[in-house]
PDB file of C-alpha atoms in Angstrom:
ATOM      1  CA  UNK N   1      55.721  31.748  -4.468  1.00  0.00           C
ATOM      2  CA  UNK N   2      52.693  30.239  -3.178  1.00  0.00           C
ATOM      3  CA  UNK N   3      52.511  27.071  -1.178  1.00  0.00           C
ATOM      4  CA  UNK N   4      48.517  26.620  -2.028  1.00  0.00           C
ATOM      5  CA  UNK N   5      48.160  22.970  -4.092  1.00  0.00           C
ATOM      6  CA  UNK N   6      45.400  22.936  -6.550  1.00  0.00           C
ATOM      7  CA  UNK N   7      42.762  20.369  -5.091  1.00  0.00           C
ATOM      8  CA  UNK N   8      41.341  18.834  -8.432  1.00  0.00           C
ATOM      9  CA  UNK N   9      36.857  19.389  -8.663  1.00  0.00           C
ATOM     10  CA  UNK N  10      35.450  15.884  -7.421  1.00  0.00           C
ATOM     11  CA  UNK N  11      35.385  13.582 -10.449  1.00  0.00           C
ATOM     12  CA  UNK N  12      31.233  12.702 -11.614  1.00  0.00           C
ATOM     13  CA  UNK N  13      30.589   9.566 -10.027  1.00  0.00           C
ATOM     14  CA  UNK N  14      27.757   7.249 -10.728  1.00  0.00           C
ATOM     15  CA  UNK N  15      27.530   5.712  -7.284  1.00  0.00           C
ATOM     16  CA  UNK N  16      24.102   5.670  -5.839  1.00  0.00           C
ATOM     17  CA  UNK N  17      23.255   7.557  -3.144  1.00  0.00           C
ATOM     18  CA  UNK N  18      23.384   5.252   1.038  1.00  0.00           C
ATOM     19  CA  UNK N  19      19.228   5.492   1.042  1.00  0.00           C
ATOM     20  CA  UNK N  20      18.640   3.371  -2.397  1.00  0.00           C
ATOM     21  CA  UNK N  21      21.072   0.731  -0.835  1.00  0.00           C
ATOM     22  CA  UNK N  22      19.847   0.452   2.412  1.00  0.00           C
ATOM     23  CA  UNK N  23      15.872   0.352   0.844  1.00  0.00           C
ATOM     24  CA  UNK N  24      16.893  -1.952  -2.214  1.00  0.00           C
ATOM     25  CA  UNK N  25      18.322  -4.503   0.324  1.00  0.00           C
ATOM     26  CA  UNK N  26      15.605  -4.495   3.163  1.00  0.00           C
ATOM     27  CA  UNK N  27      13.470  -5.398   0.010  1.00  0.00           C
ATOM     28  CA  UNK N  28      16.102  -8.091  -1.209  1.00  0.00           C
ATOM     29  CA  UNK N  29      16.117  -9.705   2.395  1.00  0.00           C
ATOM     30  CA  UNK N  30      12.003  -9.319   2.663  1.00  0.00           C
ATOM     31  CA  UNK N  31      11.622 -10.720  -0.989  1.00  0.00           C
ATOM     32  CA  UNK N  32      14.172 -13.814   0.315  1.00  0.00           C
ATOM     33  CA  UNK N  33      12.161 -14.636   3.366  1.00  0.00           C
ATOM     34  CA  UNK N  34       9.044 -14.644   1.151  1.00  0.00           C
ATOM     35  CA  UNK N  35      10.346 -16.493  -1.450  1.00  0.00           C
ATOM     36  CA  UNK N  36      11.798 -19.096   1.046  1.00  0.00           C
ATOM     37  CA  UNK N  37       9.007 -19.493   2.744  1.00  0.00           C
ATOM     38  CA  UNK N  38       6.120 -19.863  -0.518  1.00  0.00           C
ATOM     39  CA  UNK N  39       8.703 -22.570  -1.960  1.00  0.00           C
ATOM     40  CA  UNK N  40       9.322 -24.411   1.400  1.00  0.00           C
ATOM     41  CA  UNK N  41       5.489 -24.184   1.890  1.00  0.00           C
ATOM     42  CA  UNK N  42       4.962 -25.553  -1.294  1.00  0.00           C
ATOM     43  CA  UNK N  43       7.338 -28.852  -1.030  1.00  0.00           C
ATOM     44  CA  UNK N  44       5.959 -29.398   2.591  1.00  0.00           C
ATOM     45  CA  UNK N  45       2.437 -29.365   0.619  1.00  0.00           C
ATOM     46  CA  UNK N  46       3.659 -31.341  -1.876  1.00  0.00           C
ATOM     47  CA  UNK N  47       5.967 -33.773  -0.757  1.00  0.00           C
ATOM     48  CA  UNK N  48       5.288 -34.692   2.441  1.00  0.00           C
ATOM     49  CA  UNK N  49       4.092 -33.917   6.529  1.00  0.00           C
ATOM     50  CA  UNK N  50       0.341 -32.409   5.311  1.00  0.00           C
ATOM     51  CA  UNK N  51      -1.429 -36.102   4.970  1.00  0.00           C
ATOM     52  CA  UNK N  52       0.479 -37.825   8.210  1.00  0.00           C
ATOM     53  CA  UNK N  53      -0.525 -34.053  10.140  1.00  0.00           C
ATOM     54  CA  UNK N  54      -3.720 -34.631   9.486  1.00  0.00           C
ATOM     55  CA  UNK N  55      -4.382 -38.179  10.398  1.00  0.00           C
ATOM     56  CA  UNK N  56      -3.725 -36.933  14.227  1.00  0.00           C
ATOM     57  CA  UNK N  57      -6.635 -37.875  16.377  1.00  0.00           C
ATOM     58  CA  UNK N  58      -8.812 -35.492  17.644  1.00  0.00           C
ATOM     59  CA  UNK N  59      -8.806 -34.118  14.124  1.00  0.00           C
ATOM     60  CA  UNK N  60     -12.557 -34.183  12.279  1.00  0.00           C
ATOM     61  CA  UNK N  61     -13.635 -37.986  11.727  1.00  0.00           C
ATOM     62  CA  UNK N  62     -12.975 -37.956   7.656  1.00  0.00           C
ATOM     63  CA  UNK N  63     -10.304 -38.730   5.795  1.00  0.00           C
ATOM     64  CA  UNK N  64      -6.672 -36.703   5.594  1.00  0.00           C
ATOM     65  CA  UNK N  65      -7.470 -35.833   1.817  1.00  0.00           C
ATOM     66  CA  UNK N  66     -11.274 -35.177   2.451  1.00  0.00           C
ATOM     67  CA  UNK N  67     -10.012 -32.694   5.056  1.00  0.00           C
ATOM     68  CA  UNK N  68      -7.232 -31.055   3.048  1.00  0.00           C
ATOM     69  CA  UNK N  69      -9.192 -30.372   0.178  1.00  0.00           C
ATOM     70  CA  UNK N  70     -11.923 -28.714   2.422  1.00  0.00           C
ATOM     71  CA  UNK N  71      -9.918 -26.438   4.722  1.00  0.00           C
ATOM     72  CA  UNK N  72      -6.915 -26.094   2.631  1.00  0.00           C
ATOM     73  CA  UNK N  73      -7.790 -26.426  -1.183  1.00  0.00           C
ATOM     74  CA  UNK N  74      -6.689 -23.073  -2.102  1.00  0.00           C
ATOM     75  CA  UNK N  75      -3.095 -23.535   0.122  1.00  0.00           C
ATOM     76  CA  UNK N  76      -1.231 -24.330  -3.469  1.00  0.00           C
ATOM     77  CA  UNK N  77      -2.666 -21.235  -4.967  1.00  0.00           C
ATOM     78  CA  UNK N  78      -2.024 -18.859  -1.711  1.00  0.00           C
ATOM     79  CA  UNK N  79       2.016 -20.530  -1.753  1.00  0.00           C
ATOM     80  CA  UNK N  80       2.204 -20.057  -5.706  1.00  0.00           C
ATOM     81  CA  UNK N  81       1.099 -16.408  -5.246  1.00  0.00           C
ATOM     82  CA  UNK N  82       3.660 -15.525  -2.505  1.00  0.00           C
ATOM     83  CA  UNK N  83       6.301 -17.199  -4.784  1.00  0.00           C
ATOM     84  CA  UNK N  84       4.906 -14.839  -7.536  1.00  0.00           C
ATOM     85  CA  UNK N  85       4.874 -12.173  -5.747  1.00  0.00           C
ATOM     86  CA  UNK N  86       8.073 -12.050  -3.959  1.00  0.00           C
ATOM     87  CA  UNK N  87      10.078 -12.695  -7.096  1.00  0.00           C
ATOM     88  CA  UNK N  88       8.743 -10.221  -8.554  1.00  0.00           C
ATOM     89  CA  UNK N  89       9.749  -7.705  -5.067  1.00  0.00           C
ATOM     90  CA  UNK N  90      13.035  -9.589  -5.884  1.00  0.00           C
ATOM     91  CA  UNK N  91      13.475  -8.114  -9.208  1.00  0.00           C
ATOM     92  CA  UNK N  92      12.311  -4.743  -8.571  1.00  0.00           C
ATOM     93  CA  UNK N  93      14.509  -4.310  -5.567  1.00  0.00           C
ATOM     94  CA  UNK N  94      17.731  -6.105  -7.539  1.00  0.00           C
ATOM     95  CA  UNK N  95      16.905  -3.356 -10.152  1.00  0.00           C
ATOM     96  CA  UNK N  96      17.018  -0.478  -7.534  1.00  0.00           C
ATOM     97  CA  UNK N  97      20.235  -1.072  -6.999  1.00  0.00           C
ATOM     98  CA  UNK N  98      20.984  -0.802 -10.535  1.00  0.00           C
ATOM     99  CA  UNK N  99      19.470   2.467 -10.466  1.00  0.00           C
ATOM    100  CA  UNK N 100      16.764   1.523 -12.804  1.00  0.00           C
ATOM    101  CA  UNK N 101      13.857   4.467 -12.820  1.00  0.00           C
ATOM    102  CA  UNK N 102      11.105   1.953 -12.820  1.00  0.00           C
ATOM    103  CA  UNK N 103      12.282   0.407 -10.033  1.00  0.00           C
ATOM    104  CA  UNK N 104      12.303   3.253  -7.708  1.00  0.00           C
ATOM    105  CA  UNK N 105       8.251   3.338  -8.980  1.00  0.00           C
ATOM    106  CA  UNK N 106       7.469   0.207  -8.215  1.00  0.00           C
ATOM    107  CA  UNK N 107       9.334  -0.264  -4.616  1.00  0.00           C
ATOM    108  CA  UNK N 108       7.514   3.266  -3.881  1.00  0.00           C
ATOM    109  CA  UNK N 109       4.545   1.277  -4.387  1.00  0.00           C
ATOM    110  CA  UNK N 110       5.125  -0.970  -2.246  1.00  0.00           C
ATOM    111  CA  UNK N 111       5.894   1.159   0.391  1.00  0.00           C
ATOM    112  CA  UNK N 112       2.922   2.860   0.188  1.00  0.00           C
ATOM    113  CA  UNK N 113       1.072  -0.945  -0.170  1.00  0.00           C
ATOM    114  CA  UNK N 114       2.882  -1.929   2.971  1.00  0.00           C
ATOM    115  CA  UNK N 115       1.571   1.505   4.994  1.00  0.00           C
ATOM    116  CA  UNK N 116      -1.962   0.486   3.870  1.00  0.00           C
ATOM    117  CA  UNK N 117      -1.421  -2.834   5.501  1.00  0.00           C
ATOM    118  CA  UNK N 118      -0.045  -2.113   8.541  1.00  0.00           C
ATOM    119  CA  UNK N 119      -2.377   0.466   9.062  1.00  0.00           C
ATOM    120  CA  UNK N 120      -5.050  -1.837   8.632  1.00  0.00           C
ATOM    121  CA  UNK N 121      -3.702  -4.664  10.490  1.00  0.00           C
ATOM    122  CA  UNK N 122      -3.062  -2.652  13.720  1.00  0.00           C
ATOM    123  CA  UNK N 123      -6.985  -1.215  13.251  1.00  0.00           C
ATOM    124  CA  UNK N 124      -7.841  -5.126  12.721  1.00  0.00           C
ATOM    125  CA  UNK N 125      -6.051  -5.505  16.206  1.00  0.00           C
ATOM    126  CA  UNK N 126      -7.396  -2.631  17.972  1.00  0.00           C
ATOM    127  CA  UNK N 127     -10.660  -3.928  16.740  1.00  0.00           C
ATOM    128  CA  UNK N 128     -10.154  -7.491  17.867  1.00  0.00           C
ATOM    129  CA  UNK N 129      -9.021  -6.102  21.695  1.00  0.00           C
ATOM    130  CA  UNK N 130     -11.854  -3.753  21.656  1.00  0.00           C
ATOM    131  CA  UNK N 131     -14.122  -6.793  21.545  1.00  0.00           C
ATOM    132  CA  UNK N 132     -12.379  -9.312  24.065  1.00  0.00           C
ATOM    133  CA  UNK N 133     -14.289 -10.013  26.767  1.00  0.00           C
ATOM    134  CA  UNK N 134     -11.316  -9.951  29.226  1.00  0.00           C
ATOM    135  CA  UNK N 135     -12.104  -8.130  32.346  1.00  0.00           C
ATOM    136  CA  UNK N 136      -8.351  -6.820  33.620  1.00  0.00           C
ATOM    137  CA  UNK N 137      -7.661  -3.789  31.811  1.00  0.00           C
ATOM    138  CA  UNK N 138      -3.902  -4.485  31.909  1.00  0.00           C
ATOM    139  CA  UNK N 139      -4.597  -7.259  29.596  1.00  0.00           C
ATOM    140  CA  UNK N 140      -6.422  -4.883  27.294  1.00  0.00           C
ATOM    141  CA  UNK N 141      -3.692  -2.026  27.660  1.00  0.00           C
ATOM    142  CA  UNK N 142      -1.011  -4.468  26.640  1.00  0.00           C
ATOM    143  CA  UNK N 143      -2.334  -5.708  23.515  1.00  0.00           C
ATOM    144  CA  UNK N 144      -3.489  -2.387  22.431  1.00  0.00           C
ATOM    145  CA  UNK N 145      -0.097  -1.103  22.915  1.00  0.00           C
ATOM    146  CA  UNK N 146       1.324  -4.167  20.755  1.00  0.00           C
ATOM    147  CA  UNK N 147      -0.915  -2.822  17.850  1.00  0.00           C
ATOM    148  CA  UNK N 148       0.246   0.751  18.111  1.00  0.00           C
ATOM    149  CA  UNK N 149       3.985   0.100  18.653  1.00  0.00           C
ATOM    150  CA  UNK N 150       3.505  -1.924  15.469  1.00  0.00           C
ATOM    151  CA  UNK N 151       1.858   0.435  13.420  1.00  0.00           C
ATOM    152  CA  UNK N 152       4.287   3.600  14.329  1.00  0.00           C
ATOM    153  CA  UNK N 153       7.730   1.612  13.802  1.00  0.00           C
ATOM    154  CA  UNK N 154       6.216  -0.266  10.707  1.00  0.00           C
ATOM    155  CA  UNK N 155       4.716   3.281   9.102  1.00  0.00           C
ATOM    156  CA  UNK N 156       7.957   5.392  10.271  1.00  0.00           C
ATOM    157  CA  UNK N 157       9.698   2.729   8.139  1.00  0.00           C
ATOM    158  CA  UNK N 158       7.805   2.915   5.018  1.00  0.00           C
ATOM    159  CA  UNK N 159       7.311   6.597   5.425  1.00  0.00           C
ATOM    160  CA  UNK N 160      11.055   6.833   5.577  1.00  0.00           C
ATOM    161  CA  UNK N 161      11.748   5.002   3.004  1.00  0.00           C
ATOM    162  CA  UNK N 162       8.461   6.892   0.397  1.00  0.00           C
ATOM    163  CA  UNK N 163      10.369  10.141   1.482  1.00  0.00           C
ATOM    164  CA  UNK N 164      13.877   8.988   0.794  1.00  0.00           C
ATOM    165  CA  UNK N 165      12.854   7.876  -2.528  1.00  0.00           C
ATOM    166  CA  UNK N 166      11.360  10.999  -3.492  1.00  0.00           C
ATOM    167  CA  UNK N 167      14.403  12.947  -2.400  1.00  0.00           C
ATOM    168  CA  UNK N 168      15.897  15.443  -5.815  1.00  0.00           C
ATOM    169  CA  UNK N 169      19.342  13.361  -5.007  1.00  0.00           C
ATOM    170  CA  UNK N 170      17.652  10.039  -5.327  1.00  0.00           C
ATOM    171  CA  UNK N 171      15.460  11.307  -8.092  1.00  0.00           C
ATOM    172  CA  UNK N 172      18.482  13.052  -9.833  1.00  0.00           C
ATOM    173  CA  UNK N 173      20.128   9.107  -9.372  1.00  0.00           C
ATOM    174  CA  UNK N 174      17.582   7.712 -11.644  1.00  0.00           C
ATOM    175  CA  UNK N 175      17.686  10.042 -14.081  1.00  0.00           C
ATOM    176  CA  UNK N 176      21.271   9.417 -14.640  1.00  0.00           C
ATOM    177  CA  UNK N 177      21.317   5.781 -14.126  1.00  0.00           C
ATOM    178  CA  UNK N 178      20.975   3.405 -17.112  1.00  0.00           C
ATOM    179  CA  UNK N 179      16.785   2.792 -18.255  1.00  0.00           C
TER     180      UNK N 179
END
């Protein structure tokens, strides 16, 4: 007589795998900020604080509206572009978690968008240091350092999330989640 009990094969599951969660929601919380901030930009713009902001004295002798439309004509346009744009990061990541296969395309994409930003930003910084006049090298150490300790934990980020996405389990995800 045997005392061994027959331990039934793991049943199929469709769950997707920890990575595309984690990723799909740092994009749903980035895509929230975004979108917060384009539509509470636009109904400051809009509604109120721009005109009585820029009747302060000390401002350029010309009129609020004279002085909005030449420094910040195109603010409505840069607002309804963020709004735009993090919508549509809304929708791509909300799909993600579906397990949609053009999804995990498109947040790729912006992974590899955000590297090429960050990278450039932190050059844009090391550039801007480099050509500070300040004499005390401590200064010029610290701000330097800022720009690199952005770039590596901002770049390890997006580089772990391009390599988690290409992984054969998250791949194999897609290809059996619903198109």
């Amino acid at each position: 007589m045997s005392s061994a009990v027959a331990i039934p094969p793991p049943a199929p599951t469709d769950e997707r795998p920890r990575a595309v969660t984690v990723i799909g929601w740092v994009w749903i919380v980035y895509a929230a900020v975004k979108l917060f901030g384009g539509v509470w930009g636009l109904l400051v713009w809009r509604l109120g604080g721009v005109h009585d902001f820029l009747a302060k004295p000390g401002l350029p002798a010309m009129s609020p509206m004279t002085y909005f439309e030449k420094y910040l004509g195109g603010f409505g346009i840069a607002v309804g572009a963020q709004i735009i744009f993090a919508s549509a990061v809304l929708a791509a990541a909300s799909a993600l978690l579906r397990l949609r296969p053009w999804a995990r395309t498109a947040i790729e994409i912006l992974c590899w968008l955000g590297l090429c930003y960050v990278t450039l930003f932190a050059l844009g910084w090391l550039w801007a240091w480099r050509l500070t006049s300040l004499d005390a090298s401590r200064q010029r150490f610290v701000g330097l350092s800022i720009a690199l300790g952005v770039l590596v934990v901002l770049a390890l980020a997006f580089v772990s999330m391009i390599r988690a996405l290409r992984r054969e389990e998250v791949r194999g995800a897609f290809r059996g989640g619903a198109a």
